[in-house]
CSV table of C-alpha atoms and ligand atoms in Angstrom, one decimal:
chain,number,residue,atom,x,y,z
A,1,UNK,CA,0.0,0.0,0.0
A,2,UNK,CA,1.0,3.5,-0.8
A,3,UNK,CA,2.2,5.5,1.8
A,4,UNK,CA,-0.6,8.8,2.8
A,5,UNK,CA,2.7,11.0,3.2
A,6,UNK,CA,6.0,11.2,1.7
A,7,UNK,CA,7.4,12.9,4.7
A,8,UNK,CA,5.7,14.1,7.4
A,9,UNK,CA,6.3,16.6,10.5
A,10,UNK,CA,5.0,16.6,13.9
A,11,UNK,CA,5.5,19.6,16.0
A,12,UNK,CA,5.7,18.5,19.9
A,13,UNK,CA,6.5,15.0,20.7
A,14,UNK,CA,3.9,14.6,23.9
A,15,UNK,CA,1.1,12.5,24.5
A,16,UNK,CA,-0.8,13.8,21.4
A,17,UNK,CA,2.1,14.0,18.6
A,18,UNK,CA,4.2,11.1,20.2
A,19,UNK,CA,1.0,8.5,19.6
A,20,UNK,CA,0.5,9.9,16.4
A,21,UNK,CA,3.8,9.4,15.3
A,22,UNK,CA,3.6,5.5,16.8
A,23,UNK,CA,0.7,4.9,14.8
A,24,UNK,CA,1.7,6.3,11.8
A,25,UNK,CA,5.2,4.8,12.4
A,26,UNK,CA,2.8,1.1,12.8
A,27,UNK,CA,0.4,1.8,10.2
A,28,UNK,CA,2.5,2.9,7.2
A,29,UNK,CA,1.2,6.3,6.9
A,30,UNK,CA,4.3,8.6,6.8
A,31,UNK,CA,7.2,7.2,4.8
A,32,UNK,CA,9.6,9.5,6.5
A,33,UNK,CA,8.1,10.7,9.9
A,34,UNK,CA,10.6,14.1,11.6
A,35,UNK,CA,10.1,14.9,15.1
A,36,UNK,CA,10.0,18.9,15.9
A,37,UNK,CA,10.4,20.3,19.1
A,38,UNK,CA,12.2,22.3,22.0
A,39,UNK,CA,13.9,19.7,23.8
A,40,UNK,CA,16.5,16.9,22.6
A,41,UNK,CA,15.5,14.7,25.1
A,42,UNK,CA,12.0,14.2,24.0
A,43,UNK,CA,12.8,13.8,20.4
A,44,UNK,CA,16.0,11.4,21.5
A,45,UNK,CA,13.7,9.4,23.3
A,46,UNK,CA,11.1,9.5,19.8
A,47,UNK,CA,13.6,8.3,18.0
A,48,UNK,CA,15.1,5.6,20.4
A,49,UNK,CA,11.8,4.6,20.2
A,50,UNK,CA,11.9,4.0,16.4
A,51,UNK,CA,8.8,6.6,16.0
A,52,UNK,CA,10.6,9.2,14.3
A,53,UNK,CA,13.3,8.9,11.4
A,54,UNK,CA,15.0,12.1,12.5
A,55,UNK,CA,14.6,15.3,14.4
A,56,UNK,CA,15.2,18.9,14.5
A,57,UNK,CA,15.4,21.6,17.4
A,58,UNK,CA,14.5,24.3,14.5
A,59,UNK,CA,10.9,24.4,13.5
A,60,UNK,CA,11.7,26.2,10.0
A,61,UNK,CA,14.7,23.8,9.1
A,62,UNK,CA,12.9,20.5,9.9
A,63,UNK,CA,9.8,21.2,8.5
A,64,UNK,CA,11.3,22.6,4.9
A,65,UNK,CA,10.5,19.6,3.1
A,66,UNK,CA,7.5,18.0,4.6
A,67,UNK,CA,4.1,17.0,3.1
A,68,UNK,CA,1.9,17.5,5.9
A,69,UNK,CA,2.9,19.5,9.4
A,70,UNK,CA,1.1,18.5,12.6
A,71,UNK,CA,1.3,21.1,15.3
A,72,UNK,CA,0.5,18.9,18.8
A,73,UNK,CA,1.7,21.6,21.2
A,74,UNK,CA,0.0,23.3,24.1
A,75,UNK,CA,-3.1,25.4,22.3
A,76,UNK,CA,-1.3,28.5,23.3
A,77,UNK,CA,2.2,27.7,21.2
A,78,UNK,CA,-0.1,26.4,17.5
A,79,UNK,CA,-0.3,29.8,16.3
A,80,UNK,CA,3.2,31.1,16.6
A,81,UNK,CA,4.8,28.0,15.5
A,82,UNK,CA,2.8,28.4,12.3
A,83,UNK,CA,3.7,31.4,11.6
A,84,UNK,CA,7.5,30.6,12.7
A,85,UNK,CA,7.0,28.0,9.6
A,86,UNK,CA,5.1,29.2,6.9
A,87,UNK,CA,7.7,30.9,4.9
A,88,UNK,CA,9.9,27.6,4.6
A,89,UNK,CA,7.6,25.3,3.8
A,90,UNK,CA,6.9,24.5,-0.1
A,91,UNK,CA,3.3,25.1,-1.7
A,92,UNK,CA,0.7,23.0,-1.2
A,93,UNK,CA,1.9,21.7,2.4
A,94,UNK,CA,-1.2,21.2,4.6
A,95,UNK,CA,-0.2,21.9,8.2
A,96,UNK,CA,-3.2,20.9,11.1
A,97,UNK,CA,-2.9,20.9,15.1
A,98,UNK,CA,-4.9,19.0,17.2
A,99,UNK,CA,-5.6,21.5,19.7
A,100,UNK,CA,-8.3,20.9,22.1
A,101,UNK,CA,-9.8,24.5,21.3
A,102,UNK,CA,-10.5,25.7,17.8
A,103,UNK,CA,-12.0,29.3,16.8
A,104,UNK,CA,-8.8,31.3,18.1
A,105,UNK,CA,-7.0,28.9,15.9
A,106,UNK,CA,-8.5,28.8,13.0
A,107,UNK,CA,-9.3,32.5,12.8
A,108,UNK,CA,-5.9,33.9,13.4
A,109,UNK,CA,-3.9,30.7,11.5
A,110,UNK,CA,-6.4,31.4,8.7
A,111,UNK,CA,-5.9,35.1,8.7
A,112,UNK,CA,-2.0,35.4,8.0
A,113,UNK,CA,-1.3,32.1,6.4
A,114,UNK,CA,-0.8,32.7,2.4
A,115,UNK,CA,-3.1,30.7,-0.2
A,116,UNK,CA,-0.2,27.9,-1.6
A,117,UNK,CA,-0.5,26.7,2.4
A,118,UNK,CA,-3.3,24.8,3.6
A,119,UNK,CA,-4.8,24.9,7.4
A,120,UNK,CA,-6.9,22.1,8.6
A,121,UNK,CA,-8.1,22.2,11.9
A,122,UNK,CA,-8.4,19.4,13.9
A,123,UNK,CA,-9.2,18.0,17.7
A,124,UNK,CA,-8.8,14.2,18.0
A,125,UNK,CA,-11.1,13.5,21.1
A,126,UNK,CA,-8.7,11.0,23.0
A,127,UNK,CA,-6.0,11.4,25.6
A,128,UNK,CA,-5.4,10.6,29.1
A,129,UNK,CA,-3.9,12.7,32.2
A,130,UNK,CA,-0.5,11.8,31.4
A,131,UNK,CA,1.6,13.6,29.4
A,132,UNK,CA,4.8,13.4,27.4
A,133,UNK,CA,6.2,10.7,25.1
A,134,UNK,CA,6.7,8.6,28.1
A,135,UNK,CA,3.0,8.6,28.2
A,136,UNK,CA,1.9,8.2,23.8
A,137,UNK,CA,0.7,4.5,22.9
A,138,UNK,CA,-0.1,4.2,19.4
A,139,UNK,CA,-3.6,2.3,20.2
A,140,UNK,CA,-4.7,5.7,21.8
A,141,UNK,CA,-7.1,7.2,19.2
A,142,UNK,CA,-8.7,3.8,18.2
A,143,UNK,CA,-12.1,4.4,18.2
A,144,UNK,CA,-11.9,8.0,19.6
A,145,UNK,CA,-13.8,10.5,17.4
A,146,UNK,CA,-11.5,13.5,16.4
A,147,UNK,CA,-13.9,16.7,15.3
A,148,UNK,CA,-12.3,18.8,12.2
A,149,UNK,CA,-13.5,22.7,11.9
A,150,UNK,CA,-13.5,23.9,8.2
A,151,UNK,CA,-14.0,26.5,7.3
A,152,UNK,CA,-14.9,28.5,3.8
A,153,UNK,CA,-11.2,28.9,3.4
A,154,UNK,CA,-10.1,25.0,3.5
A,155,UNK,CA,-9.0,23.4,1.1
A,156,UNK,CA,-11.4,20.2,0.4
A,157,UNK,CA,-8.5,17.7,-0.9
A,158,UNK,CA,-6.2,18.5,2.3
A,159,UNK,CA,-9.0,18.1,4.6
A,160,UNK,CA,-9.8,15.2,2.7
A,161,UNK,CA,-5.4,13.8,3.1
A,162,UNK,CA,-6.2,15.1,7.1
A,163,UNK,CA,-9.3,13.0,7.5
A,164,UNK,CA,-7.6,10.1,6.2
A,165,UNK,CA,-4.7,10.4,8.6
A,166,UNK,CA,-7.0,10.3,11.1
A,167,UNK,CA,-9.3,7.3,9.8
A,168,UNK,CA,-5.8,5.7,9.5
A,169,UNK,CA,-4.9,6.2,13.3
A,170,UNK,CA,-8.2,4.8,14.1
A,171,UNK,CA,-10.8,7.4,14.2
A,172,UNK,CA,-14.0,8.7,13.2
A,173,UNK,CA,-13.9,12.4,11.8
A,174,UNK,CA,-16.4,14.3,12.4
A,175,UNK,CA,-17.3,18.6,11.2
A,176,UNK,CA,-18.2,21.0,13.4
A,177,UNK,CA,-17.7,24.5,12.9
A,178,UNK,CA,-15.3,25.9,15.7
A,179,UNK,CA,-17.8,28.0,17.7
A,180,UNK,CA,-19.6,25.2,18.1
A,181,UNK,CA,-16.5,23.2,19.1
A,182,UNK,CA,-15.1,25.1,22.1
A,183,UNK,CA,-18.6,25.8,23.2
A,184,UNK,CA,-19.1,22.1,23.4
A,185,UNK,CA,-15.7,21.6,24.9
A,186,UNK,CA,-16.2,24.5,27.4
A,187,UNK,CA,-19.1,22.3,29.2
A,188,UNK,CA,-18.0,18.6,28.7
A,189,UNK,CA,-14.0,18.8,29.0
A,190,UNK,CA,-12.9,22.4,30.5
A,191,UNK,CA,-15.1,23.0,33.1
A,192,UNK,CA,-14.8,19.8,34.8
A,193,UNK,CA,-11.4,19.6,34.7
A,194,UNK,CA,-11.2,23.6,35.7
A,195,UNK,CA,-13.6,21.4,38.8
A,196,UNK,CA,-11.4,19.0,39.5
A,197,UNK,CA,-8.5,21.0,40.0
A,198,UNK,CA,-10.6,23.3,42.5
A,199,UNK,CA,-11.6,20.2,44.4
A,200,UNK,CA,-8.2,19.0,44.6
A,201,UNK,CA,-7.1,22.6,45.9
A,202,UNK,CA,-10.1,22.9,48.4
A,203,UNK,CA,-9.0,19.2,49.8
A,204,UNK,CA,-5.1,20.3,50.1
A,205,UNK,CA,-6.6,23.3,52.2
A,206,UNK,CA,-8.3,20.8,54.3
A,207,UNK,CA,-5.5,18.4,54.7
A,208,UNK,CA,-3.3,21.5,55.9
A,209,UNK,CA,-5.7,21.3,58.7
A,210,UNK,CA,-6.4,17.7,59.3
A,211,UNK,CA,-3.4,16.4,58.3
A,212,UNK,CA,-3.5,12.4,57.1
A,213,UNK,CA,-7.0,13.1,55.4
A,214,UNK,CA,-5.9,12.1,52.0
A,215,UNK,CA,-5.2,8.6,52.9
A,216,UNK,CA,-8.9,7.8,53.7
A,217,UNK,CA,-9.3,8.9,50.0
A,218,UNK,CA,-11.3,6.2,48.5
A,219,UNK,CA,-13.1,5.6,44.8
A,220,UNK,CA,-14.9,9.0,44.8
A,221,UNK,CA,-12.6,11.5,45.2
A,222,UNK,CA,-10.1,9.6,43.3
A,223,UNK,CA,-12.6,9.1,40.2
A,224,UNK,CA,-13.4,12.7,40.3
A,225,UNK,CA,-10.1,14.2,40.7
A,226,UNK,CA,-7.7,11.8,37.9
A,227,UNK,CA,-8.2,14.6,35.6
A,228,UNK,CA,-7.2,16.7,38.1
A,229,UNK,CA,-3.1,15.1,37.2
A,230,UNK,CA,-3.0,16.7,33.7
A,231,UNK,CA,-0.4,18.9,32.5
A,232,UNK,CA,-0.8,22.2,34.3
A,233,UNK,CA,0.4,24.1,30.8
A,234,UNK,CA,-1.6,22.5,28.4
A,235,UNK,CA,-4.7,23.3,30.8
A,236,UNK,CA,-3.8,26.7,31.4
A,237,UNK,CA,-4.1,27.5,27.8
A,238,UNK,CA,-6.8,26.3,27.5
A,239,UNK,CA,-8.6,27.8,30.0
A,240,UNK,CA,-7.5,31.4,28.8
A,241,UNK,CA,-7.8,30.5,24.8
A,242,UNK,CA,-11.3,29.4,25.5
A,243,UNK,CA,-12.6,32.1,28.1
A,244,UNK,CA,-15.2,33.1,26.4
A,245,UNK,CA,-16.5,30.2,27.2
A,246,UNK,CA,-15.8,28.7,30.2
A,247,UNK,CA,-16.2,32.2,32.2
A,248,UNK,CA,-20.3,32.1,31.7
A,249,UNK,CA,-19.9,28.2,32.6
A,250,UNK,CA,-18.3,28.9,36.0
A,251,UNK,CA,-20.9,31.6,36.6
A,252,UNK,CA,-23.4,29.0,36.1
A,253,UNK,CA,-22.0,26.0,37.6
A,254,UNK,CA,-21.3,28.3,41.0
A,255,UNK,CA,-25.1,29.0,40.7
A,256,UNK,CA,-26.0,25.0,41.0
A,257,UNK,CA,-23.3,24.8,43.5
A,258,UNK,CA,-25.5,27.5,45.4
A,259,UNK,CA,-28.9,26.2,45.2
A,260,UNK,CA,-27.5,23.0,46.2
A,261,UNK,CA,-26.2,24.7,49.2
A,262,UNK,CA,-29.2,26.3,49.9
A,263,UNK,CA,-30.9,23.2,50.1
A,264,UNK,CA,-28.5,21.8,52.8
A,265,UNK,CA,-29.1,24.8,54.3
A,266,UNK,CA,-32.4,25.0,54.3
A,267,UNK,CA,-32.8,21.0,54.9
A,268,UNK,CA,-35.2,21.1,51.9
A,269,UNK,CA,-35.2,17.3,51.7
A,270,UNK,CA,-37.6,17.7,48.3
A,271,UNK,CA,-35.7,19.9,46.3
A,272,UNK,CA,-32.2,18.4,47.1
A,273,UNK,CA,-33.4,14.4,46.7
A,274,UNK,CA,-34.9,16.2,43.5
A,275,UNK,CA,-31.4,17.8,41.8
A,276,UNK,CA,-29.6,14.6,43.0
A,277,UNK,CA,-32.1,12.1,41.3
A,278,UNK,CA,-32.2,14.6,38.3
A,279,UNK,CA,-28.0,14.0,37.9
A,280,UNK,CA,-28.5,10.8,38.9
A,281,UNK,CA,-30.7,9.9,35.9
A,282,UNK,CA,-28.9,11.9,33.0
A,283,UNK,CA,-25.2,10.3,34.3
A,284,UNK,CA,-26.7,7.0,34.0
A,285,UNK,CA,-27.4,7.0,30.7
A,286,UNK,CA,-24.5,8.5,29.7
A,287,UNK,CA,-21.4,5.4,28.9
B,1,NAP,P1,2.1,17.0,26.2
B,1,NAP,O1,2.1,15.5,26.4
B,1,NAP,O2,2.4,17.9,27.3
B,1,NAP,O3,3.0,17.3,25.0
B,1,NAP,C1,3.2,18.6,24.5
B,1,NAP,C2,4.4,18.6,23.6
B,1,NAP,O4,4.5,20.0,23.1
B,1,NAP,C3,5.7,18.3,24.3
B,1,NAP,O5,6.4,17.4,23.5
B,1,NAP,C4,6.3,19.6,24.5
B,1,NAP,O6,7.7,19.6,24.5
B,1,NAP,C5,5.9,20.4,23.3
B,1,NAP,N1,6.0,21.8,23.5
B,1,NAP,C6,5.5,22.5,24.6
B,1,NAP,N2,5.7,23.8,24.4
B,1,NAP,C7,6.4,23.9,23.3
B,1,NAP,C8,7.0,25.0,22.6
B,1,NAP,N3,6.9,26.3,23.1
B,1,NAP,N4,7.7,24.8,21.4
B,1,NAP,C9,7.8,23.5,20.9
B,1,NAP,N5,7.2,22.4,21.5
B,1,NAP,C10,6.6,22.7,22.7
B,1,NAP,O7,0.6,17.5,25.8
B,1,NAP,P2,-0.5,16.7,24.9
B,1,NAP,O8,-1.4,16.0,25.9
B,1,NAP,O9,0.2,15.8,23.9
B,1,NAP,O10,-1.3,17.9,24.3
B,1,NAP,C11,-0.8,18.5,23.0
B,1,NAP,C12,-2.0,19.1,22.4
B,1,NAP,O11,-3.0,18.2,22.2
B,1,NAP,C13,-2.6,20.3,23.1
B,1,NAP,O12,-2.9,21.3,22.2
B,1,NAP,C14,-3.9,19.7,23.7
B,1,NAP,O13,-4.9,20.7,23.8
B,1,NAP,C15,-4.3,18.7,22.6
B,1,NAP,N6,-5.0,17.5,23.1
B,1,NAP,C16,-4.7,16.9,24.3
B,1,NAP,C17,-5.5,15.9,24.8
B,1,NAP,C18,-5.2,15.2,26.1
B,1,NAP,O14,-6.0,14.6,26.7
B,1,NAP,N7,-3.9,15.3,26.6
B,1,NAP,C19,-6.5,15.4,24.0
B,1,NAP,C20,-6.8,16.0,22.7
B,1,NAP,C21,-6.0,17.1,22.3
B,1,NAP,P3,8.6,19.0,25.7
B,1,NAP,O15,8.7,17.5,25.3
B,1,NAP,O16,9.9,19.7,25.5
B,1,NAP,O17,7.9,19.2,27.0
């Protein structure tokens, strides 16, 4: 079978880009597969791992000759490194990201990048709360869906190349337009994690004063908070890249968190068996 890719480039060899470039590595997508990034010893340990051919500290140098670029960097870096790359990279190379918010992308990618380039944004829906290569498996997006935002600007053949790449790593594209994306993201994947951190933080406070308190953790707290381990960087821009967002979300979620009070409060055994039942019967249904 043909190779997808001649050569292909993958900005940031984390969780994200490092299981990309295991699956593509596995699944004969890339013929030549170069590892971009800021430190040597991520990419050394890429390439000890047979998942990259060859690496490159510089971002304009290694990308010169590739087919397709994938930028899998915090949210807050996709942008710059684009532009860092655009005038070395020959026409007709399609670059995408897999950032886990989209409009800011798209919009400011879109609004500088010039016509013999082509953008396609992506967000494969898989992951985990670890992070680094140390962390990428190539099985990772099997079965995950990963949501693509066109726009009127993309270029229909490279989205096409994109979607195969990610039909090839094992999932199932699907479009949304980027609005749509980050305010879906906003309530299913940002707020709870901005949550989890929070309830984390609230139970360091108490341990401070009932010291030992952790170790009667058991299955709640522990399911709740595993999200709570992600990478503090990655999170962060998110959190500010998709404000917009997530601010109304806390506004409303501190609301709930309220009423539920009130309730306790006010013992109002109705209401409160009510809200909890009403959870209780939308998470069940949910996988
Ligand atoms: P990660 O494991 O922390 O990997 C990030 C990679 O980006 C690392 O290799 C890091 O380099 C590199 N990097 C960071 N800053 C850089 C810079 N200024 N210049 C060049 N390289 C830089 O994170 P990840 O989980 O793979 O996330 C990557 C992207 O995927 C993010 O945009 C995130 O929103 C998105 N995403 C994440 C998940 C998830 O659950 N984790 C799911 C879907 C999408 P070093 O090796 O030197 O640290």
């Amino acid at each position: 079978m043909d190779f997808l890719f001649k050569r292909m480039a993958i900005v940031g060899l984390g969780l994200i880009g490092g299981s990309l470039a295991r699956i593509a590595r596995e699944k004969r997508i890339a013929e030549q597969i170069v590892g971009l990034g800021r430190s040597r010893e991520t990419l050394e340990l890429a390439l000890a791992a047979g998942s990259i051919d060859e690496y490159s500290l510089d971002l304009k140098q290694g990308s010169g000759n590739a087919d397709i670029v994938v930028i899998a960097t915090p949210v807050g870096v996709v942008v710059d490194a684009v532009r860092e790359i655009a005038g070395s990279l020959k026409p007709g190379t399609i670059i995408t990201d897999v950032g886990s918010v989209k409009k800011k992308i798209v919009e400011e990618v879109e609004s500088f990048l010039p016509s013999h380039l082509y953008f396609v944004g992506a967000h494969p829906i898989a992951g985990t709360e670890n992070s680094g290569f140390q962390a990428s498996f190539a099985q990772l997006f099997q079965g995950a869906r990963c949501v693509f935002t066109p726009t009127e600007r993309t270029n229909a053949p490279a989205a096409a190349k994109v979607k195969e790449l990610w039909e090839q790593a094992g999932c199932d594209v699907i479009l949304m337009e980027a609005e749509k994306h980050d305010r879906i993201f906003a309530a299913v994947s940002h707020l709870p994690h901005l949550i989890a951190y929070s309830l984390v933080n609230t139970v360091i406070d108490a341990e401070e004063k009932e010291g030992g308190l952790v170790n009667f953790s058991a299955g709640g707290f522990k399911d709740f908070t595993r999200i709570a381990a992600s990478h503090p960087v990655m999170w962060r821009d998110i959190f500010f890249m998709n404000k917009e967002n997530i601010l109304p979300l806390i506004d409303h979620f501190t609301k709930v968190l309220e009423e539920l009070k009130s309730y306790i409060v006010q013992e109002d055994s109705e209401q409160l068996t009510a809200v909890l039942d009403k959870s209780r019967r939308f998470r069940r249904k949910i996988n």
